[in-house]
Coordinates of C-alpha atoms and ligand atoms in Angstrom, one line a residue:
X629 CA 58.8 154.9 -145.4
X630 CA 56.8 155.4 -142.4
X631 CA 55.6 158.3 -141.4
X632 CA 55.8 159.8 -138.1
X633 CA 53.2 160.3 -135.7
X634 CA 53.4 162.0 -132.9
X635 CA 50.0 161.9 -130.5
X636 CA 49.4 164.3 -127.2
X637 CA 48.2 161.6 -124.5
X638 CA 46.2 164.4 -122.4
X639 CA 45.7 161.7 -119.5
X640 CA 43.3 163.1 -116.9
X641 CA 43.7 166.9 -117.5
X642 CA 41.2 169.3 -119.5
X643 CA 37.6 170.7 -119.6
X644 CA 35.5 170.6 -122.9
X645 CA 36.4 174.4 -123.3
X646 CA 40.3 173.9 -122.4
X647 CA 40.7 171.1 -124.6
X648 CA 38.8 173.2 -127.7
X649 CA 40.9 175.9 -127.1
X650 CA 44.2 174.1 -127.2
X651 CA 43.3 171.6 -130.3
X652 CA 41.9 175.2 -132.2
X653 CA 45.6 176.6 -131.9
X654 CA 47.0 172.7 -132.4
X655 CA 45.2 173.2 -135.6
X656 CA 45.9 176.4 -136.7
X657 CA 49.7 176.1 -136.1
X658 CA 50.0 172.3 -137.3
X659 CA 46.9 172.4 -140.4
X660 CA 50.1 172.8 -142.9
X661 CA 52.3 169.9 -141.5
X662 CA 52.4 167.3 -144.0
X663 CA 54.9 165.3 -143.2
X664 CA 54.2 164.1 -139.3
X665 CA 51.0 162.7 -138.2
X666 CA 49.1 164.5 -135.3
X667 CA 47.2 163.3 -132.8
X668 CA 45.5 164.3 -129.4
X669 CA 43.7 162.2 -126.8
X670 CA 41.6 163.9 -124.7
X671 CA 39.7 163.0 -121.9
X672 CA 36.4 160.8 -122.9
X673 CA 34.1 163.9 -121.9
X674 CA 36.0 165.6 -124.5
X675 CA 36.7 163.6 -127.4
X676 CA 33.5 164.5 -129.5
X677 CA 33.6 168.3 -129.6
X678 CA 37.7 168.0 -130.0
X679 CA 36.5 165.3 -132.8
X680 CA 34.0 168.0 -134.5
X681 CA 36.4 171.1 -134.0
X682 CA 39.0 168.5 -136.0
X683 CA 36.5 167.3 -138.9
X684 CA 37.8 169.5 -141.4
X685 CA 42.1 169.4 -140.4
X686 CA 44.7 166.6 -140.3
X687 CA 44.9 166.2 -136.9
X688 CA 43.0 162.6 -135.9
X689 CA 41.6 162.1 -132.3
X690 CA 42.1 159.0 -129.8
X691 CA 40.7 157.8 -126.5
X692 CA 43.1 156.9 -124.1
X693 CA 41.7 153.4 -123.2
X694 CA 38.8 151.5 -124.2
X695 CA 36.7 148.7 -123.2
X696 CA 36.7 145.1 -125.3
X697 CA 32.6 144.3 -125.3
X698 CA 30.6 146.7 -127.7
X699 CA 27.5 146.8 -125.2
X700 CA 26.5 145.3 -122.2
X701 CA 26.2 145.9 -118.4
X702 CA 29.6 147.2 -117.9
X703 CA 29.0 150.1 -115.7
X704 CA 31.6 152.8 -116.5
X705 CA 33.0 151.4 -119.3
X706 CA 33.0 152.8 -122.9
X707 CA 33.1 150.7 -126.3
X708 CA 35.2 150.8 -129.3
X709 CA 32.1 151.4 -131.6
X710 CA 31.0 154.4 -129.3
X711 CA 34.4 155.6 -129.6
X712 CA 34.4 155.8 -133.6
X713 CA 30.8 157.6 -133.2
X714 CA 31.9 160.1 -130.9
X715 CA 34.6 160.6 -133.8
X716 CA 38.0 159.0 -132.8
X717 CA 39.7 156.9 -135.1
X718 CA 42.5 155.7 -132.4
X719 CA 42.6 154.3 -129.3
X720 CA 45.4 154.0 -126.6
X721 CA 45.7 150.9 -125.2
X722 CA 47.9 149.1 -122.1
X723 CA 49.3 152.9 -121.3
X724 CA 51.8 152.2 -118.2
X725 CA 49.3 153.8 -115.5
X726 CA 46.1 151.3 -116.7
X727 CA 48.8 148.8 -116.0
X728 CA 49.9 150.5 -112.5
X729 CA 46.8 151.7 -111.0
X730 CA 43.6 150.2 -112.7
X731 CA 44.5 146.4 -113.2
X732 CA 45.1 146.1 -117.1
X733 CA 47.3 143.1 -117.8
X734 CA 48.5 141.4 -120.7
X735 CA 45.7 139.7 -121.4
X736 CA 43.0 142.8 -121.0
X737 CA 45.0 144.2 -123.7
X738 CA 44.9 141.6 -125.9
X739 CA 41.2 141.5 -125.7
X740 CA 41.5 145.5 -126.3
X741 CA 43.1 145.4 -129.2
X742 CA 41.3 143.1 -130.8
X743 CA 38.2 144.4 -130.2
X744 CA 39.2 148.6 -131.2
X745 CA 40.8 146.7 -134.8
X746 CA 37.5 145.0 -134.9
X747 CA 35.5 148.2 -134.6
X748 CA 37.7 149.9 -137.0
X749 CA 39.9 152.3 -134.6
X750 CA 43.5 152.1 -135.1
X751 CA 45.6 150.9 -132.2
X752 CA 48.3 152.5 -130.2
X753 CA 49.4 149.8 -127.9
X754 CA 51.5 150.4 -124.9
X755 CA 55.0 148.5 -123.7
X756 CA 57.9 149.7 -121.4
X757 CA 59.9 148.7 -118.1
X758 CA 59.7 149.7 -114.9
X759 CA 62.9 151.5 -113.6
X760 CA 63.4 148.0 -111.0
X761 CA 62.9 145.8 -114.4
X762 CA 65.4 147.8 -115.9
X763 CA 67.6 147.7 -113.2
X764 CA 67.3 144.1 -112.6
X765 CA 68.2 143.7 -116.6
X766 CA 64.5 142.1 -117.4
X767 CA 63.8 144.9 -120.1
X768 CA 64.0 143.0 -123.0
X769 CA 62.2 139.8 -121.3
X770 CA 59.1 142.6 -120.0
X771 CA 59.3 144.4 -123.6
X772 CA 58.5 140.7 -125.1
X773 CA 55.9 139.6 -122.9
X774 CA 54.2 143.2 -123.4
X775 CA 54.5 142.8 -127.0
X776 CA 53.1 139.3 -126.1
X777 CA 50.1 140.3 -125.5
X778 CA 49.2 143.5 -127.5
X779 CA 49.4 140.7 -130.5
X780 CA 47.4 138.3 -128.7
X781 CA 44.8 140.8 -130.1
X782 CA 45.9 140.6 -134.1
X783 CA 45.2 138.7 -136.6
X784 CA 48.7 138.7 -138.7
X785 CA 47.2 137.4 -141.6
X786 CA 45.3 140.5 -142.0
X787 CA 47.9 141.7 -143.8
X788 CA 49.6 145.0 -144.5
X789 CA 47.3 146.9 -144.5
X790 CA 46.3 146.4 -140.3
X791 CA 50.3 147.3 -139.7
X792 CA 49.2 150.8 -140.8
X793 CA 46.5 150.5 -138.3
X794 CA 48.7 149.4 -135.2
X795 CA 51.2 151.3 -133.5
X796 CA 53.3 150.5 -130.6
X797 CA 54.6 153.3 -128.1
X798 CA 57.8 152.2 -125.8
X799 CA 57.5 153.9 -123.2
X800 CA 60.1 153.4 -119.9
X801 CA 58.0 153.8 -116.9
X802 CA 60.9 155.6 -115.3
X803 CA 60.5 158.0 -117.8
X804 CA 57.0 158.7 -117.7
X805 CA 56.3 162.2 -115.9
X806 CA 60.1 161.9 -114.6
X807 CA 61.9 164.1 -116.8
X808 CA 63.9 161.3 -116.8
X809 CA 64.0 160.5 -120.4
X810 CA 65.7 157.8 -121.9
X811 CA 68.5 158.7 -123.8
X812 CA 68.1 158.3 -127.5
X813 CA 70.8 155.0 -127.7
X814 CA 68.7 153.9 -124.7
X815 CA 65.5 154.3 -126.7
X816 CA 66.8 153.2 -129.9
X817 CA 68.3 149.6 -128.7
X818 CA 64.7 148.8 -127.5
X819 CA 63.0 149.9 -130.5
X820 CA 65.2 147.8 -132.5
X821 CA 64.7 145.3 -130.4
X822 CA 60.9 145.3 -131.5
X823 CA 61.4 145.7 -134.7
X824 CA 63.4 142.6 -134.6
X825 CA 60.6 140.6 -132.6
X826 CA 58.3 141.6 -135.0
X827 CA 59.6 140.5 -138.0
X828 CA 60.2 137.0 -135.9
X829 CA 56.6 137.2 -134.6
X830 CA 54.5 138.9 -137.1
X831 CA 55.9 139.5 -140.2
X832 CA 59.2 141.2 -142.4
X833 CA 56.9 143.2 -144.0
X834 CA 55.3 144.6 -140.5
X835 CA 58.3 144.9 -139.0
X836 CA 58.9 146.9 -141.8
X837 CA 55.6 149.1 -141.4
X838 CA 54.6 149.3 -138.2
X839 CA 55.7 152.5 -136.5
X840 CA 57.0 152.7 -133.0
X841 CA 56.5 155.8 -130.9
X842 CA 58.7 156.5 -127.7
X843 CA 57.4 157.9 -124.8
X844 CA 58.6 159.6 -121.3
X845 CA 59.5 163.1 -120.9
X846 CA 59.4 164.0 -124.7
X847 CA 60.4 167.8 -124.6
X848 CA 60.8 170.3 -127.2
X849 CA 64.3 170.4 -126.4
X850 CA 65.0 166.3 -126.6
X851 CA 62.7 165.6 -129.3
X852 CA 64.7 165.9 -132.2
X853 CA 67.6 164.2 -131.4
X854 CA 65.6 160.9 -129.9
X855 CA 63.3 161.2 -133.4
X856 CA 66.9 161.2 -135.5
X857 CA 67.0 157.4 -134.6
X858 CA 66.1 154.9 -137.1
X859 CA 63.7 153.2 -135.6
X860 CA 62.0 156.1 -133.6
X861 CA 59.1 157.1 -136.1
X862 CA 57.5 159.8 -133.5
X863 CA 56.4 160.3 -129.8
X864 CA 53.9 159.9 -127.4
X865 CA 53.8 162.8 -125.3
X866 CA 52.1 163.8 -121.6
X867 CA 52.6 166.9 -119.6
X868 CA 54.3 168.5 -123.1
X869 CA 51.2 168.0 -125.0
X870 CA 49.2 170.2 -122.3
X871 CA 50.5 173.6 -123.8
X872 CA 50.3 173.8 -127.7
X873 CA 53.8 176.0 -127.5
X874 CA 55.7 172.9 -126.6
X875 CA 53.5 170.3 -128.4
X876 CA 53.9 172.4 -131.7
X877 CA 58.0 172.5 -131.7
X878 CA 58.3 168.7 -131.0
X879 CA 55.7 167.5 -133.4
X880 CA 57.8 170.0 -136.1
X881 CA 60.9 168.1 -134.1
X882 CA 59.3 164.8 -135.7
X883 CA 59.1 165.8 -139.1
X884 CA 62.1 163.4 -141.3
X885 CA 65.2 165.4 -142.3
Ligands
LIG2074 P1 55.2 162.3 -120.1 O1 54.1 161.1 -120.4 O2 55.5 162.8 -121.5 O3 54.5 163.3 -119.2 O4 56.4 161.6 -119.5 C1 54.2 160.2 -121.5 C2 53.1 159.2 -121.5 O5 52.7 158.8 -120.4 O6 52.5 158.9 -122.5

């Protein structure tokens, strides 16, 4: 069965000492948690001292973006390799607000992905509507050109193995930072709906694997009941994530009845 994972996407919020004092009570309160993967993803100017305070717990670190060259002159940008030295072993990619305010399209995250599975970082690729795509019924036809191009990026015949390194997060734009979150039957009939494109596109057996996190206004208090859906294996979470109080109850929210 898959097992869930549930990652704290700290967008642009935390000092080097903030983010060590929240991931050192993430760790102390979530080190005995077998059954749900935890992540956080700091802030790039964070992510090696969370990684080194991490080293010796459970809980594994991403980057919330990353660029597709390893080196070059690409003012600004940083690599997939330097992100597995500064010690994360994920990367967010295609997150709704690289979409809405810095450019990414389908095609930058193709090139993304590829590039973090190349340098050996797992993948947590990015799809969801906006509320007007929604409204104008397109969701399914946005979902599937999103999906479109995450696995422009992956090799399928890589095999079983790479499903355990990718993981897709459907997250609803109008959800995002609303508290608008989708209901759980809301959530669910997308995330079955990408299960079903991915045994079409990819694989049975990925379909199968690959877990699929949903995102927008995850709470403590509407955690559980969205992460009792079948094809909901855990959550990627915003403002929530900030304060370990909440982050703690809906990562223990996650773990399978
Ligand atoms: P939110 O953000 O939980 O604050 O809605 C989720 C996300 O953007 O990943």
């Amino acid at each position: 069965m898959r097992t869930p994972f549930v990652v704290g996407n700290w967008k642009l919020h935390k000092t080097i000492a903030e983010s060590l004092a929240l991931v050192t009570e993430l760790k102390n309160q979530l080190g005995s948690l077998r059954e749900v993967v935890v992540g956080v993803a700091p802030p790039f100017t964070a992510l090696h001292a969370v990684a080194k305070r991490l080293e010796d717990s459970s809980l594994v670190v991403s980057s919330q973006d990353c660029y597709w060259e390893e080196k070059g002159a690409f003012t600004g940008e940083v690599s997939p390799g330097m992100l597995r030295d500064a010690g994360c072993a994920w990367a967010i990619i295609g997150h709704s607000e690289r979409r809405q305010f810095f450019g990414e399209t389908d095609e930058t995250v193709g090139k993304k992905v590829k590039a973090a599975l190349a340098a050996g970082l797992g993948v947590i690729a990015c799809v969801g509507e906006t509320l007007a795509q929604r409204d104008g019924n397109t969701t399914f036809q946005i979902v599937e050109q999103h999906l479109g191009g995450v696995f422009s990026g992956v090799d399928a015949t890589q095999g079983a193995a790479l499903s355990e390194r990718i993981v897709l997060a459907y997250e609803p734009v109008w959800a995002i930072g609303t508290g608008r979150t989708a209901t759980p039957a809301q959530a669910q009939e997308v995330h079955a709906f990408i299960r079903a494109w991915l045994a079409k596109h990819v694989s049975a057996a990925a379909a199968a694997a690959i877990r699929i996190q949903y995102g927008g206004s995850v709470k403590p208090d509407n955690a559980a009941t969205l992460m009792r859906e079948p094809d909901i294996d855990g959550a990627l979470v915003g403002g929530a994530s900030l304060q370990a109080a909440d982050f703690v109850a809906i990562c223990r929210a996650a773990r399978p009845a």
